[in-house]
């Protein structure tokens, strides 16, 4: 048996962020590519649940970096149920209600241990990444994982313009909506987030 994998040349988004915030156009391009990739997995019935810069790889090409989404290690099938009617999970991989994901990018519903997580959890994580790409820092920070989990679950995100005043107000409003505490207040899909970001990024600063 032979396992063939694609050879990727470039760097992770996490490594790129160590050098500071990204230019607006570059951040928007990366976010839109991430949205396209994750939307495709959502269409196949799969939630990522751990979107973060370390899981986004920027492949070098003649047209500039192209984002690829990696590591579906804690992905979950949407609306999967077992024969007994309980949420299904692969034995030894995940369990229903278990806190999964990286605290710095965890959606409020994941932070609260909700049993109902859908596409909007990935929308939230993408909003956190866009905030970080533009501001050079994530919306929440803490001394430990517990502080981060509490903040994501309870504190409103700071306005993006507090840390990135060059960003158009319309784009800051899009980020704020992606980071809404309640899923119903966010964009319903990754493509909805992508389209809003592309539209708002064309607004004057």
mmCIF file of C-alpha atoms in Angstrom:
data_model
loop_
_atom_site.group_PDB
_atom_site.id
_atom_site.type_symbol
_atom_site.label_atom_id
_atom_site.label_comp_id
_atom_site.label_asym_id
_atom_site.label_seq_id
_atom_site.Cartn_x
_atom_site.Cartn_y
_atom_site.Cartn_z
ATOM 1 C CA UNK A 1 0.000 0.000 0.000
ATOM 2 C CA UNK A 2 1.322 3.415 -0.996
ATOM 3 C CA UNK A 3 0.100 6.713 0.416
ATOM 4 C CA UNK A 4 0.711 9.661 -1.906
ATOM 5 C CA UNK A 5 0.385 13.175 -0.472
ATOM 6 C CA UNK A 6 0.701 16.585 -2.056
ATOM 7 C CA UNK A 7 3.998 18.385 -1.448
ATOM 8 C CA UNK A 8 3.248 21.904 -0.234
ATOM 9 C CA UNK A 9 5.890 24.612 -0.382
ATOM 10 C CA UNK A 10 5.341 27.764 1.620
ATOM 11 C CA UNK A 11 4.442 28.496 5.242
ATOM 12 C CA UNK A 12 1.511 28.321 7.598
ATOM 13 C CA UNK A 13 -0.594 31.388 8.237
ATOM 14 C CA UNK A 14 0.555 31.140 11.863
ATOM 15 C CA UNK A 15 4.176 31.538 10.767
ATOM 16 C CA UNK A 16 3.242 34.460 8.520
ATOM 17 C CA UNK A 17 1.467 36.215 11.402
ATOM 18 C CA UNK A 18 4.659 36.111 13.465
ATOM 19 C CA UNK A 19 5.879 38.897 11.164
ATOM 20 C CA UNK A 20 2.890 41.094 11.917
ATOM 21 C CA UNK A 21 -0.487 41.932 10.363
ATOM 22 C CA UNK A 22 -1.195 41.340 6.690
ATOM 23 C CA UNK A 23 -2.034 43.993 4.101
ATOM 24 C CA UNK A 24 -5.784 44.345 3.656
ATOM 25 C CA UNK A 25 -5.888 42.873 0.144
ATOM 26 C CA UNK A 26 -3.796 39.845 1.149
ATOM 27 C CA UNK A 27 -5.884 39.154 4.256
ATOM 28 C CA UNK A 28 -9.120 39.357 2.253
ATOM 29 C CA UNK A 29 -7.760 37.012 -0.417
ATOM 30 C CA UNK A 30 -6.667 34.423 2.145
ATOM 31 C CA UNK A 31 -9.967 34.645 4.027
ATOM 32 C CA UNK A 32 -11.975 34.187 0.818
ATOM 33 C CA UNK A 33 -9.912 31.122 -0.135
ATOM 34 C CA UNK A 34 -10.396 29.633 3.335
ATOM 35 C CA UNK A 35 -14.135 30.272 3.083
ATOM 36 C CA UNK A 36 -14.303 28.543 -0.311
ATOM 37 C CA UNK A 37 -12.424 25.497 0.986
ATOM 38 C CA UNK A 38 -14.462 25.109 4.163
ATOM 39 C CA UNK A 39 -17.731 25.760 2.313
ATOM 40 C CA UNK A 40 -16.905 22.777 0.092
ATOM 41 C CA UNK A 41 -16.509 20.529 3.130
ATOM 42 C CA UNK A 42 -19.721 21.915 4.624
ATOM 43 C CA UNK A 43 -21.487 21.014 1.384
ATOM 44 C CA UNK A 44 -20.165 17.479 1.871
ATOM 45 C CA UNK A 45 -21.629 17.447 5.382
ATOM 46 C CA UNK A 46 -18.390 17.974 7.316
ATOM 47 C CA UNK A 47 -17.648 20.598 9.987
ATOM 48 C CA UNK A 48 -13.993 21.498 10.563
ATOM 49 C CA UNK A 49 -14.319 22.704 14.205
ATOM 50 C CA UNK A 50 -10.649 23.698 14.551
ATOM 51 C CA UNK A 51 -10.003 26.495 12.062
ATOM 52 C CA UNK A 52 -6.897 28.438 13.055
ATOM 53 C CA UNK A 53 -3.817 29.945 11.378
ATOM 54 C CA UNK A 54 -1.736 26.827 12.107
ATOM 55 C CA UNK A 55 -4.207 24.814 10.008
ATOM 56 C CA UNK A 56 -4.038 27.166 7.028
ATOM 57 C CA UNK A 57 -1.040 26.672 4.744
ATOM 58 C CA UNK A 58 -0.016 29.398 2.311
ATOM 59 C CA UNK A 59 1.279 27.685 -0.806
ATOM 60 C CA UNK A 60 3.662 29.810 -2.834
ATOM 61 C CA UNK A 61 2.721 30.307 -6.470
ATOM 62 C CA UNK A 62 3.374 32.758 -9.283
ATOM 63 C CA UNK A 63 0.130 34.538 -8.380
ATOM 64 C CA UNK A 64 1.036 34.888 -4.706
ATOM 65 C CA UNK A 65 0.174 32.707 -1.712
ATOM 66 C CA UNK A 66 -2.809 30.363 -2.062
ATOM 67 C CA UNK A 67 -4.463 29.162 1.139
ATOM 68 C CA UNK A 68 -5.128 25.492 1.780
ATOM 69 C CA UNK A 69 -7.066 24.302 4.825
ATOM 70 C CA UNK A 70 -5.431 21.383 6.645
ATOM 71 C CA UNK A 71 -5.984 19.099 9.643
ATOM 72 C CA UNK A 72 -9.516 17.770 9.843
ATOM 73 C CA UNK A 73 -8.523 15.698 12.854
ATOM 74 C CA UNK A 74 -11.546 16.732 14.944
ATOM 75 C CA UNK A 75 -13.948 17.293 12.060
ATOM 76 C CA UNK A 76 -17.503 16.085 12.521
ATOM 77 C CA UNK A 77 -20.287 14.971 10.235
ATOM 78 C CA UNK A 78 -23.216 17.380 10.360
ATOM 79 C CA UNK A 79 -26.438 16.019 11.862
ATOM 80 C CA UNK A 80 -24.916 12.551 12.340
ATOM 81 C CA UNK A 81 -26.931 10.306 14.632
ATOM 82 C CA UNK A 82 -26.488 6.802 15.881
ATOM 83 C CA UNK A 83 -29.071 4.054 15.588
ATOM 84 C CA UNK A 84 -30.374 4.937 19.044
ATOM 85 C CA UNK A 85 -31.011 8.521 18.015
ATOM 86 C CA UNK A 86 -28.078 9.997 19.926
ATOM 87 C CA UNK A 87 -25.392 12.092 18.209
ATOM 88 C CA UNK A 88 -22.939 9.681 16.635
ATOM 89 C CA UNK A 89 -19.188 9.808 17.087
ATOM 90 C CA UNK A 90 -16.312 7.589 15.975
ATOM 91 C CA UNK A 91 -15.210 5.475 18.921
ATOM 92 C CA UNK A 92 -12.003 6.762 20.477
ATOM 93 C CA UNK A 93 -11.964 9.982 18.413
ATOM 94 C CA UNK A 94 -14.526 12.422 19.787
ATOM 95 C CA UNK A 95 -17.413 12.294 22.201
ATOM 96 C CA UNK A 96 -20.611 14.305 22.176
ATOM 97 C CA UNK A 97 -20.315 17.445 24.285
ATOM 98 C CA UNK A 98 -16.538 17.162 24.625
ATOM 99 C CA UNK A 99 -14.742 20.525 24.421
ATOM 100 C CA UNK A 100 -12.811 20.367 21.173
ATOM 101 C CA UNK A 101 -10.854 22.991 19.286
ATOM 102 C CA UNK A 102 -8.149 25.539 20.048
ATOM 103 C CA UNK A 103 -9.168 27.989 22.816
ATOM 104 C CA UNK A 104 -7.934 31.087 20.955
ATOM 105 C CA UNK A 105 -10.311 30.357 18.052
ATOM 106 C CA UNK A 106 -13.124 28.567 19.847
ATOM 107 C CA UNK A 107 -16.713 29.570 19.062
ATOM 108 C CA UNK A 108 -18.918 30.636 22.006
ATOM 109 C CA UNK A 109 -21.137 27.576 21.622
ATOM 110 C CA UNK A 110 -18.100 25.288 21.739
ATOM 111 C CA UNK A 111 -16.781 27.198 24.750
ATOM 112 C CA UNK A 112 -20.109 26.673 26.512
ATOM 113 C CA UNK A 113 -20.101 22.951 25.767
ATOM 114 C CA UNK A 114 -23.141 23.097 23.483
ATOM 115 C CA UNK A 115 -24.254 19.823 21.909
ATOM 116 C CA UNK A 116 -25.502 21.717 18.864
ATOM 117 C CA UNK A 117 -22.653 23.007 16.706
ATOM 118 C CA UNK A 118 -23.045 23.768 13.007
ATOM 119 C CA UNK A 119 -21.394 25.726 10.177
ATOM 120 C CA UNK A 120 -21.578 28.943 12.157
ATOM 121 C CA UNK A 121 -18.883 27.704 14.559
ATOM 122 C CA UNK A 122 -16.479 27.650 11.611
ATOM 123 C CA UNK A 123 -17.752 31.102 10.566
ATOM 124 C CA UNK A 124 -16.794 32.387 14.018
ATOM 125 C CA UNK A 125 -13.298 30.886 13.832
ATOM 126 C CA UNK A 126 -12.810 32.432 10.381
ATOM 127 C CA UNK A 127 -13.834 35.787 11.856
ATOM 128 C CA UNK A 128 -11.212 35.409 14.581
ATOM 129 C CA UNK A 129 -8.568 34.668 11.940
ATOM 130 C CA UNK A 130 -9.561 37.689 9.841
ATOM 131 C CA UNK A 131 -9.403 39.900 12.932
ATOM 132 C CA UNK A 132 -5.907 38.600 13.667
ATOM 133 C CA UNK A 133 -4.716 38.968 10.079
ATOM 134 C CA UNK A 134 -5.754 42.640 10.038
ATOM 135 C CA UNK A 135 -4.922 43.650 13.615
ATOM 136 C CA UNK A 136 -1.833 41.517 14.200
ATOM 137 C CA UNK A 137 -3.475 40.034 17.302
ATOM 138 C CA UNK A 138 -6.581 37.961 18.010
ATOM 139 C CA UNK A 139 -9.657 39.592 19.584
ATOM 140 C CA UNK A 140 -9.143 37.739 22.870
ATOM 141 C CA UNK A 141 -6.056 36.787 24.810
ATOM 142 C CA UNK A 142 -5.480 35.312 28.253
ATOM 143 C CA UNK A 143 -2.927 33.803 30.586
ATOM 144 C CA UNK A 144 -4.359 30.329 30.121
ATOM 145 C CA UNK A 145 -6.912 28.294 28.205
ATOM 146 C CA UNK A 146 -9.602 28.781 30.837
ATOM 147 C CA UNK A 147 -9.492 32.567 30.487
ATOM 148 C CA UNK A 148 -9.730 32.325 26.725
ATOM 149 C CA UNK A 149 -12.636 29.898 26.859
ATOM 150 C CA UNK A 150 -14.511 32.171 29.258
ATOM 151 C CA UNK A 151 -13.919 35.263 27.111
ATOM 152 C CA UNK A 152 -15.103 33.579 23.932
ATOM 153 C CA UNK A 153 -18.179 32.337 25.730
ATOM 154 C CA UNK A 154 -19.077 35.567 27.513
ATOM 155 C CA UNK A 155 -17.240 38.744 26.479
ATOM 156 C CA UNK A 156 -18.129 40.775 23.362
ATOM 157 C CA UNK A 157 -15.268 41.052 20.898
ATOM 158 C CA UNK A 158 -13.514 44.440 20.803
ATOM 159 C CA UNK A 159 -14.093 46.550 17.682
ATOM 160 C CA UNK A 160 -11.560 45.709 14.999
ATOM 161 C CA UNK A 161 -10.939 49.417 14.389
ATOM 162 C CA UNK A 162 -9.563 49.747 17.951
ATOM 163 C CA UNK A 163 -6.545 47.736 16.806
ATOM 164 C CA UNK A 164 -6.624 48.320 13.024
ATOM 165 C CA UNK A 165 -7.908 51.863 12.373
ATOM 166 C CA UNK A 166 -7.018 51.608 8.680
ATOM 167 C CA UNK A 167 -9.705 48.971 8.078
ATOM 168 C CA UNK A 168 -12.907 50.214 6.384
ATOM 169 C CA UNK A 169 -15.787 50.579 8.830
ATOM 170 C CA UNK A 170 -17.944 48.277 6.696
ATOM 171 C CA UNK A 171 -15.346 45.511 6.956
ATOM 172 C CA UNK A 172 -15.041 45.992 10.716
ATOM 173 C CA UNK A 173 -18.823 45.571 10.925
ATOM 174 C CA UNK A 174 -18.588 42.315 8.960
ATOM 175 C CA UNK A 175 -15.966 41.001 11.389
ATOM 176 C CA UNK A 176 -18.137 42.012 14.334
ATOM 177 C CA UNK A 177 -21.065 40.066 12.892
ATOM 178 C CA UNK A 178 -18.882 36.990 12.315
ATOM 179 C CA UNK A 179 -17.842 37.217 15.980
ATOM 180 C CA UNK A 180 -21.374 37.520 17.374
ATOM 181 C CA UNK A 181 -21.908 35.460 20.505
ATOM 182 C CA UNK A 182 -25.147 33.915 19.252
ATOM 183 C CA UNK A 183 -24.947 31.775 16.087
ATOM 184 C CA UNK A 184 -28.216 33.255 14.760
ATOM 185 C CA UNK A 185 -26.568 36.694 14.695
ATOM 186 C CA UNK A 186 -23.679 35.536 12.483
ATOM 187 C CA UNK A 187 -23.491 34.791 8.788
ATOM 188 C CA UNK A 188 -25.308 31.558 8.059
ATOM 189 C CA UNK A 189 -22.532 30.160 5.851
ATOM 190 C CA UNK A 190 -18.897 30.542 4.916
ATOM 191 C CA UNK A 191 -19.926 31.812 1.497
ATOM 192 C CA UNK A 192 -22.086 34.464 3.133
ATOM 193 C CA UNK A 193 -19.064 35.601 5.146
ATOM 194 C CA UNK A 194 -16.850 35.543 2.051
ATOM 195 C CA UNK A 195 -19.236 37.656 -0.018
ATOM 196 C CA UNK A 196 -19.678 40.189 2.777
ATOM 197 C CA UNK A 197 -15.910 40.497 3.272
ATOM 198 C CA UNK A 198 -15.252 40.972 -0.432
ATOM 199 C CA UNK A 199 -17.951 43.622 -0.706
ATOM 200 C CA UNK A 200 -16.919 45.516 2.426
ATOM 201 C CA UNK A 201 -13.214 45.481 1.556
ATOM 202 C CA UNK A 202 -13.969 47.616 -1.488
ATOM 203 C CA UNK A 203 -15.362 50.402 0.719
ATOM 204 C CA UNK A 204 -13.152 53.424 1.345
ATOM 205 C CA UNK A 205 -11.343 53.499 4.682
#
